[in-house]
Amino acid sequence: MTSPPGPLYVTRPMLPPLAEMLPLLEDIWSRRMLSNDGPYHQQFESALACFLGVPYVVLVSNATLGLLLALRQSRMCGKVITTPFSFVGTSHAIRWAGLEPVFVDIDSETLNIDAARLPEALDDQVAGLLPMHCFGRPCDTQGIGRFAKEHGLPIVYDAAHAFGVGDAQGSVLRHGDFSVLSFHATKVFNTFEGGAIICHDEATKRELDLLKNFGIVDETQVESVGLNAKLNEFQAALGLVQLVHVEGYIAARRQREQNYRDLLAQTPGIRLATAVPGTHNHYAFPIFVAPDHPLGRDGLYLRLREHGIFARRYFHPLISDLPMYRQLRSADPARLPVAKRVSESILCLPLFPDISESDQARVAALLGPP
Ligand code: T4K
């Protein structure tokens, strides 16, 4: 298999054969039902719940709005414990929900919030938790769940990276009060833009269904202060077709992860993230560059760029170092030493289901001694 010519980006969205989409598009064109809980939306929602093995799915237009709605629905008020090592959308959703993020340091192996550090963040204003399964590596759901239960706190998991991820007992999406998936173009499973909230009872699903459509019950009744977070019929149809292929995408990613592991096992100055059974790396393949590496993380990043390879420093800078968050007490770098170290050493290599072996070998060679 050969990768497409030209620049090698950190990810490349997967699309099903166009021919598989055409009958659905013709149907949408003829019915002219384009949004607002149309037939493809309903079919995709049921098919997705079945595929993921979860009881209730609420499709949304993107994960950011999904997080915002889940936070609203959990009726948190005050502060939310979260990770500084994530995409900025995680904390932005907290702010848009009128809440304040409290950053807690991460675990150096899982790259997720360190459950042992949660008690340090607790005060009487903390109203809930928003952990994130980073690169599809499951959080310490037992530790987080125990802490939340002890203090009566709801949990919203940012599961933007966790499509198809399981632990020994099943899908990671069964944990917490809500989990929110992203179907953005860059994700393992994409509908161009999109996402879903996973919840665990019918009444909550109904309320979220209303919230994502302005709170409208019928022509005369509006029950809540909702907004517009709907997935449209085109995206739902694409989602249905993508579901047929996603297991193949994931298997191909796993095989390419193993290729990188084999290629990079002996490369000096580079450490690989430990493999986690049942998961697959999301977006990209993370490596950690040793502080005494002759080029350093940023030098390697630039060397790859010079050769048309666009690796990414996910997640650098930390959210807690961004101007709108760094004045928070919990954003003090001295409180977040592990996140700081990881953020300064991580480099995410291109990984997607159809990256060629020769491109992976080219990336690996450039990471070796000059
Ligand atoms: N929570 C977490 C933990 C997240 O990671 C994200 C999103 C969210 C919440 C919010 O989910 P959504 O509201 O988006 O559903 C990208 C994505 O835009 C973002 O969705 C994602 N996380 C984040 C980690 O990555 P950028 O700024 O790095 O994207 P960009 O445009 O630089 O794309 C990366 C590379 O992918 C490009 O170099 C080329 C390639 N690409 C990208 C797109 C959009 C393509 O080949 N085709 C494309 O259509 O944020």
Coordinates of C-alpha atoms and ligand atoms in Angstrom, one line a residue:
M1 CA 0.0 0.0 0.0
T2 CA 1.3 3.5 -0.8
S3 CA 0.3 6.7 1.1
P4 CA -0.8 9.6 -1.1
P5 CA 2.0 11.8 -2.4
G6 CA 2.6 15.2 -0.9
P7 CA 2.8 16.2 2.8
L8 CA 2.4 13.5 5.4
Y9 CA 0.0 14.9 8.0
V10 CA -0.5 13.6 11.5
T11 CA -3.8 12.1 10.5
R12 CA -5.8 11.5 7.3
P13 CA -9.6 11.1 7.5
M14 CA -11.0 7.8 6.3
L15 CA -14.0 7.9 3.9
P16 CA -16.1 5.0 2.6
P17 CA -16.3 4.3 -1.1
L18 CA -18.4 7.1 -2.6
A19 CA -20.6 4.5 -4.4
E20 CA -21.8 3.4 -0.9
M21 CA -23.0 6.9 -0.1
L22 CA -24.8 7.6 -3.3
P23 CA -28.0 5.7 -2.8
L24 CA -28.4 7.4 0.6
L25 CA -27.7 10.8 -0.8
E26 CA -30.3 10.2 -3.6
D27 CA -32.8 9.2 -0.9
I28 CA -32.1 12.4 1.1
W29 CA -32.3 14.5 -2.0
S30 CA -35.7 13.0 -2.9
R31 CA -37.3 13.2 0.6
R32 CA -35.9 16.6 1.4
M33 CA -35.8 15.8 5.1
L34 CA -32.5 17.3 5.9
S35 CA -32.3 17.7 9.6
N36 CA -34.3 17.7 12.9
D37 CA -34.5 14.0 13.8
G38 CA -35.0 12.6 10.3
P39 CA -34.9 8.9 9.3
Y40 CA -31.1 8.6 9.0
H41 CA -30.6 10.4 12.3
Q42 CA -32.9 7.8 14.0
Q43 CA -31.3 4.8 12.2
F44 CA -27.7 6.0 13.0
E45 CA -28.6 6.6 16.6
S46 CA -29.9 3.0 17.1
A47 CA -27.1 1.5 15.0
L48 CA -24.5 3.4 17.0
A49 CA -25.9 2.3 20.4
C50 CA -25.8 -1.3 19.2
F51 CA -22.3 -1.0 17.8
L52 CA -20.9 0.7 20.9
G53 CA -22.9 -1.6 23.3
V54 CA -24.4 1.4 25.2
P55 CA -28.0 2.0 26.3
Y56 CA -28.6 5.5 25.1
V57 CA -27.0 7.7 22.4
V58 CA -27.8 11.4 21.8
L59 CA -26.2 12.5 18.5
V60 CA -24.8 16.0 18.5
S61 CA -23.2 18.3 16.0
N62 CA -19.7 18.2 17.7
A63 CA -18.1 17.0 20.9
T64 CA -17.7 20.6 22.2
L65 CA -21.4 21.2 22.3
G66 CA -21.9 17.6 23.5
L67 CA -19.7 18.4 26.6
L68 CA -21.5 21.6 27.2
L69 CA -24.9 19.9 27.1
A70 CA -23.7 17.1 29.3
L71 CA -22.4 19.6 31.9
R72 CA -25.7 21.5 31.8
Q73 CA -27.7 18.3 32.1
S74 CA -25.6 17.2 35.1
R75 CA -26.6 20.5 36.8
M76 CA -23.1 21.3 38.0
C77 CA -22.6 24.7 39.5
G78 CA -19.2 26.0 40.6
K79 CA -15.9 24.2 39.8
V80 CA -15.1 21.1 37.7
I81 CA -12.0 19.0 38.2
T82 CA -10.3 18.4 34.8
T83 CA -7.0 17.6 33.0
P84 CA -4.6 20.3 31.8
F85 CA -3.3 17.7 29.2
S86 CA -6.1 17.8 26.5
F87 CA -7.4 19.7 23.5
V88 CA -8.4 23.2 24.6
G89 CA -12.1 22.3 23.8
T90 CA -12.3 20.3 27.0
S91 CA -11.8 23.4 29.3
H92 CA -13.6 25.7 26.9
A93 CA -16.8 23.6 27.3
I94 CA -16.5 24.0 31.1
R95 CA -16.2 27.8 30.7
W96 CA -19.1 27.9 28.2
A97 CA -21.2 26.0 30.8
G98 CA -20.5 28.9 33.3
L99 CA -18.2 26.7 35.4
E100 CA -14.5 27.0 36.4
P101 CA -11.9 24.4 35.6
V102 CA -9.7 23.0 38.4
F103 CA -6.6 21.4 36.9
V104 CA -5.2 18.2 38.4
D105 CA -1.9 16.6 37.4
I106 CA -1.8 13.6 35.1
D107 CA -0.3 10.1 35.5
S108 CA 2.8 9.6 33.4
E109 CA 1.8 6.2 32.0
T110 CA -1.9 6.7 31.2
L111 CA -1.5 10.5 30.4
N112 CA -4.9 10.9 32.1
I113 CA -5.9 12.7 35.3
D114 CA -4.1 11.1 38.3
A115 CA -6.9 9.7 40.5
A116 CA -4.6 9.8 43.5
R117 CA -4.3 13.6 43.3
L118 CA -8.0 14.2 43.2
P119 CA -8.4 14.8 47.0
E120 CA -6.0 17.8 46.8
A121 CA -8.4 19.6 44.4
L122 CA -11.5 19.2 46.5
D123 CA -13.1 22.1 48.1
D124 CA -16.8 22.9 48.8
Q125 CA -17.2 24.6 45.4
V126 CA -16.2 21.5 43.4
A127 CA -19.4 20.2 41.7
G128 CA -18.1 17.5 39.4
L129 CA -15.4 16.0 37.2
L130 CA -14.5 16.1 33.6
P131 CA -11.7 13.6 32.9
M132 CA -10.5 12.7 29.4
H133 CA -9.4 9.3 27.9
C134 CA -6.3 10.7 26.3
F135 CA -5.4 9.2 22.8
G136 CA -7.9 6.4 23.7
R137 CA -6.0 5.3 26.8
P138 CA -8.6 4.6 29.4
C139 CA -8.7 6.7 32.6
D140 CA -8.4 5.1 36.0
T141 CA -12.2 4.8 36.0
Q142 CA -12.2 2.8 39.2
G143 CA -10.3 5.4 41.2
I144 CA -12.2 8.3 39.7
G145 CA -15.5 6.5 40.2
R146 CA -14.7 5.8 43.9
F147 CA -13.7 9.4 44.5
A148 CA -16.9 10.8 42.8
K149 CA -19.1 8.4 44.7
E150 CA -17.6 9.3 48.0
H151 CA -18.2 13.0 47.4
G152 CA -21.5 12.8 45.5
L153 CA -20.0 14.3 42.3
P154 CA -21.2 13.7 38.8
I155 CA -18.7 12.6 36.1
V156 CA -18.7 13.7 32.5
Y157 CA -16.0 11.8 30.5
D158 CA -14.5 13.5 27.5
A159 CA -14.4 10.5 25.3
A160 CA -13.5 12.4 22.1
H161 CA -10.6 9.9 21.6
A162 CA -12.4 6.8 22.9
F163 CA -14.4 5.4 20.0
G164 CA -14.3 1.6 20.1
V165 CA -12.1 1.6 23.2
G166 CA -12.7 -1.0 25.9
D167 CA -11.3 -2.3 29.2
A168 CA -11.4 -5.8 30.6
Q169 CA -15.2 -5.6 31.3
G170 CA -16.5 -3.8 28.1
S171 CA -16.7 -0.4 26.6
V172 CA -15.2 2.5 28.5
L173 CA -18.3 4.5 27.6
R174 CA -20.2 2.7 30.4
H175 CA -18.4 4.7 33.1
G176 CA -19.5 8.0 34.6
D177 CA -22.8 9.8 34.2
F178 CA -22.0 10.9 30.6
S179 CA -19.4 10.2 28.0
V180 CA -19.0 12.4 25.0
L181 CA -17.5 11.2 21.6
S182 CA -16.2 13.3 18.8
F183 CA -16.8 12.4 15.1
H184 CA -14.6 15.3 13.8
A185 CA -12.7 14.7 10.5
T186 CA -9.5 14.0 12.4
K187 CA -11.1 11.2 14.5
V188 CA -11.0 7.4 14.2
F189 CA -14.7 7.5 13.2
N190 CA -15.7 10.7 11.4
T191 CA -18.9 12.3 10.0
F192 CA -16.9 15.4 8.9
E193 CA -18.1 17.1 12.1
G194 CA -20.3 15.4 14.7
G195 CA -20.4 13.7 18.1
A196 CA -22.5 11.8 20.6
I197 CA -23.4 11.9 24.2
I198 CA -23.7 8.5 25.9
C199 CA -26.1 8.4 28.9
H200 CA -27.7 5.7 31.0
D201 CA -31.4 6.3 31.3
E202 CA -34.3 7.2 29.1
A203 CA -35.4 10.3 30.9
T204 CA -31.9 11.8 30.6
K205 CA -31.8 11.0 26.9
R206 CA -35.2 12.7 26.4
E207 CA -34.0 15.9 28.2
L208 CA -30.8 15.9 26.1
D209 CA -32.8 15.4 22.9
L210 CA -34.8 18.5 23.8
L211 CA -31.7 20.5 24.9
K212 CA -30.0 20.0 21.6
N213 CA -33.1 21.3 19.7
F214 CA -33.7 24.6 21.5
G215 CA -35.8 22.8 24.3
I216 CA -38.7 22.4 21.8
V217 CA -41.3 19.8 22.8
D218 CA -43.9 20.6 20.1
E219 CA -45.3 23.5 18.1
T220 CA -46.4 25.4 21.2
Q221 CA -44.2 24.1 24.1
V222 CA -40.6 24.9 24.9
E223 CA -39.4 23.0 28.0
S224 CA -35.8 24.2 28.5
V225 CA -33.2 26.8 27.4
G226 CA -31.7 24.6 24.7
L227 CA -29.5 25.4 21.8
N228 CA -28.9 24.0 18.4
A229 CA -26.5 21.0 18.5
K230 CA -28.2 18.8 16.0
L231 CA -26.5 16.4 13.6
N232 CA -28.0 16.6 10.1
E233 CA -29.2 13.9 7.7
F234 CA -26.1 13.9 5.5
Q235 CA -23.8 13.4 8.5
A236 CA -26.1 10.7 9.9
A237 CA -26.1 8.8 6.6
L238 CA -22.3 9.1 6.4
G239 CA -22.2 7.7 10.0
L240 CA -24.3 4.7 9.0
V241 CA -21.9 3.9 6.1
Q242 CA -18.8 4.6 8.2
L243 CA -20.0 2.1 10.8
V244 CA -19.7 -0.7 8.3
H245 CA -16.0 0.1 7.9
V246 CA -14.8 1.3 11.3
E247 CA -13.6 -2.1 12.6
G248 CA -11.4 -2.3 9.5
Y249 CA -10.0 1.2 10.2
I250 CA -9.2 0.2 13.8
A251 CA -7.6 -3.0 12.8
A252 CA -5.4 -1.2 10.3
R253 CA -4.4 1.4 12.9
R254 CA -3.4 -1.4 15.3
Q255 CA -1.2 -3.0 12.7
R256 CA 0.5 0.3 12.0
E257 CA 1.0 1.0 15.7
Q258 CA 2.9 -2.3 15.9
N259 CA 5.0 -1.3 12.8
Y260 CA 6.1 1.8 14.7
R261 CA 6.8 -0.2 17.8
D262 CA 9.0 -2.5 15.8
L263 CA 10.7 0.3 13.9
L264 CA 11.4 2.5 16.9
A265 CA 12.2 -0.1 19.6
Q266 CA 15.9 0.5 19.4
T267 CA 16.0 4.3 18.6
P268 CA 18.1 6.0 21.2
G269 CA 16.6 9.0 23.1
I270 CA 13.0 8.0 22.4
R271 CA 10.5 6.2 24.7
L272 CA 7.3 4.7 23.5
A273 CA 4.0 4.9 25.4
T274 CA 3.2 1.5 26.9
A275 CA 0.7 -0.5 24.9
V276 CA -2.8 -0.8 26.6
P277 CA -4.7 -3.9 25.7
G278 CA -8.1 -3.3 24.1
T279 CA -7.3 0.2 23.0
H280 CA -5.9 1.8 19.8
N281 CA -4.0 5.0 19.6
H282 CA -6.1 7.9 18.5
Y283 CA -5.0 10.4 15.9
A284 CA -1.4 9.7 16.2
F285 CA 1.3 7.6 17.7
P286 CA 2.8 9.4 20.7
I287 CA 6.5 9.1 21.5
F288 CA 8.5 10.8 24.3
V289 CA 11.8 12.5 23.5
A290 CA 14.4 12.3 26.2
P291 CA 15.6 15.6 27.7
D292 CA 19.2 14.9 26.7
H293 CA 18.3 14.0 23.1
P294 CA 20.8 15.9 20.9
L295 CA 18.0 17.6 18.8
G296 CA 15.4 17.7 21.5
R297 CA 11.6 17.3 20.9
D298 CA 11.3 20.6 19.0
G299 CA 14.4 19.8 16.9
L300 CA 12.9 16.5 15.8
Y301 CA 9.6 18.1 15.1
L302 CA 11.4 20.6 12.8
R303 CA 13.5 17.9 11.2
L304 CA 10.4 16.0 10.2
R305 CA 8.7 19.2 8.9
E306 CA 11.7 19.8 6.6
H307 CA 10.9 16.5 5.0
G308 CA 7.2 17.2 4.6
I309 CA 6.2 15.2 7.7
F310 CA 3.8 17.2 9.9
A311 CA 4.0 15.5 13.3
R312 CA 2.2 17.4 16.1
R313 CA 3.0 18.3 19.7
Y314 CA -0.4 17.2 21.2
F315 CA -0.9 18.6 23.8
H316 CA 1.5 21.5 24.0
P317 CA 1.1 24.1 25.4
L318 CA -0.9 22.7 28.3
I319 CA -4.4 24.2 28.6
S320 CA -3.4 25.5 32.0
D321 CA -0.6 27.6 30.3
L322 CA -3.1 29.4 27.9
P323 CA -3.8 33.1 28.7
M324 CA -7.5 32.5 29.6
Y325 CA -6.6 29.9 32.2
R326 CA -3.1 30.5 33.6
Q327 CA -4.2 32.9 36.3
L328 CA -6.2 30.1 38.0
R329 CA -4.6 28.8 41.2
S330 CA -4.7 25.2 39.9
A331 CA -2.9 26.3 36.8
D332 CA 0.4 26.9 38.7
P333 CA 3.0 24.8 36.8
A334 CA 4.5 23.8 40.1
R335 CA 1.2 21.8 40.8
L336 CA 1.4 20.1 37.4
P337 CA 4.9 18.7 37.1
V338 CA 4.0 15.5 35.2
A339 CA 1.7 17.2 32.7
K340 CA 4.5 19.8 32.1
R341 CA 7.1 17.1 31.5
V342 CA 4.9 15.1 29.2
S343 CA 3.8 18.2 27.3
E344 CA 7.4 19.2 26.7
S345 CA 8.6 15.8 25.6
I346 CA 5.7 14.4 23.5
L347 CA 5.6 14.2 19.8
C348 CA 2.7 12.6 17.9
L349 CA 3.7 10.8 14.7
P350 CA 1.4 10.4 11.7
L351 CA -0.9 7.4 12.1
F352 CA -3.9 6.5 10.0
P353 CA -5.3 3.3 8.5
D354 CA -3.7 3.7 5.1
I355 CA -0.3 5.1 6.0
S356 CA 2.2 3.0 4.0
E357 CA 5.0 0.9 5.6
S358 CA 7.5 2.9 3.5
D359 CA 6.2 6.2 5.0
Q360 CA 6.4 4.8 8.5
A361 CA 10.0 3.6 7.8
R362 CA 10.8 7.1 6.5
V363 CA 9.4 8.7 9.7
A364 CA 11.4 6.2 11.9
A365 CA 14.6 6.8 10.0
L366 CA 14.4 10.6 10.5
L367 CA 14.0 10.0 14.3
G368 CA 17.2 8.0 14.4
P369 CA 20.8 9.4 14.8
P370 CA 21.7 11.8 11.9
Ligands
T4K1 N1 -12.0 16.9 23.5 C1 -10.9 16.4 23.0 C2 -10.0 15.7 23.9 C3 -10.5 16.7 21.6 O1 -9.4 16.2 21.2 C4 -11.4 17.4 20.8 C5 -11.0 17.7 19.5 C6 -12.6 17.9 21.4 C7 -12.9 17.6 22.7 C8 -13.6 18.7 20.6 O2 -14.2 17.8 19.6 P1 -15.0 18.5 18.4 O3 -15.9 19.6 19.0 O4 -14.1 19.0 17.3 O5 -15.9 17.4 17.9 C9 -7.8 18.9 15.7 C10 -9.3 18.9 15.6 O6 -9.9 20.0 15.0 C11 -10.0 18.7 16.9 O7 -11.3 18.2 16.6 C12 -9.3 17.7 17.8 N2 -9.9 17.5 19.1 C13 -7.9 18.1 17.9 C14 -7.0 17.2 18.8 O8 -7.3 18.1 16.7 P2 -6.2 20.8 15.1 O9 -6.2 22.3 15.3 O10 -4.9 20.0 15.5 O11 -6.6 20.4 13.6 P3 -5.9 20.6 12.3 O12 -6.9 21.3 11.4 O13 -4.6 21.2 12.4 O14 -5.9 19.1 11.7 C15 -4.8 18.2 12.0 C16 -4.3 17.6 10.7 O15 -5.3 16.7 10.2 C17 -4.0 18.6 9.6 O16 -2.6 18.8 9.7 C18 -4.4 17.9 8.3 C19 -5.3 16.8 8.8 N3 -6.7 17.0 8.3 C20 -7.5 17.8 9.1 C21 -8.8 18.0 8.7 C22 -9.7 18.9 9.5 C23 -7.1 16.5 7.1 O17 -6.3 15.8 6.5 N4 -8.4 16.7 6.7 C24 -9.3 17.5 7.5 O18 -10.4 17.6 7.1 O19 -7.4 20.3 16.0

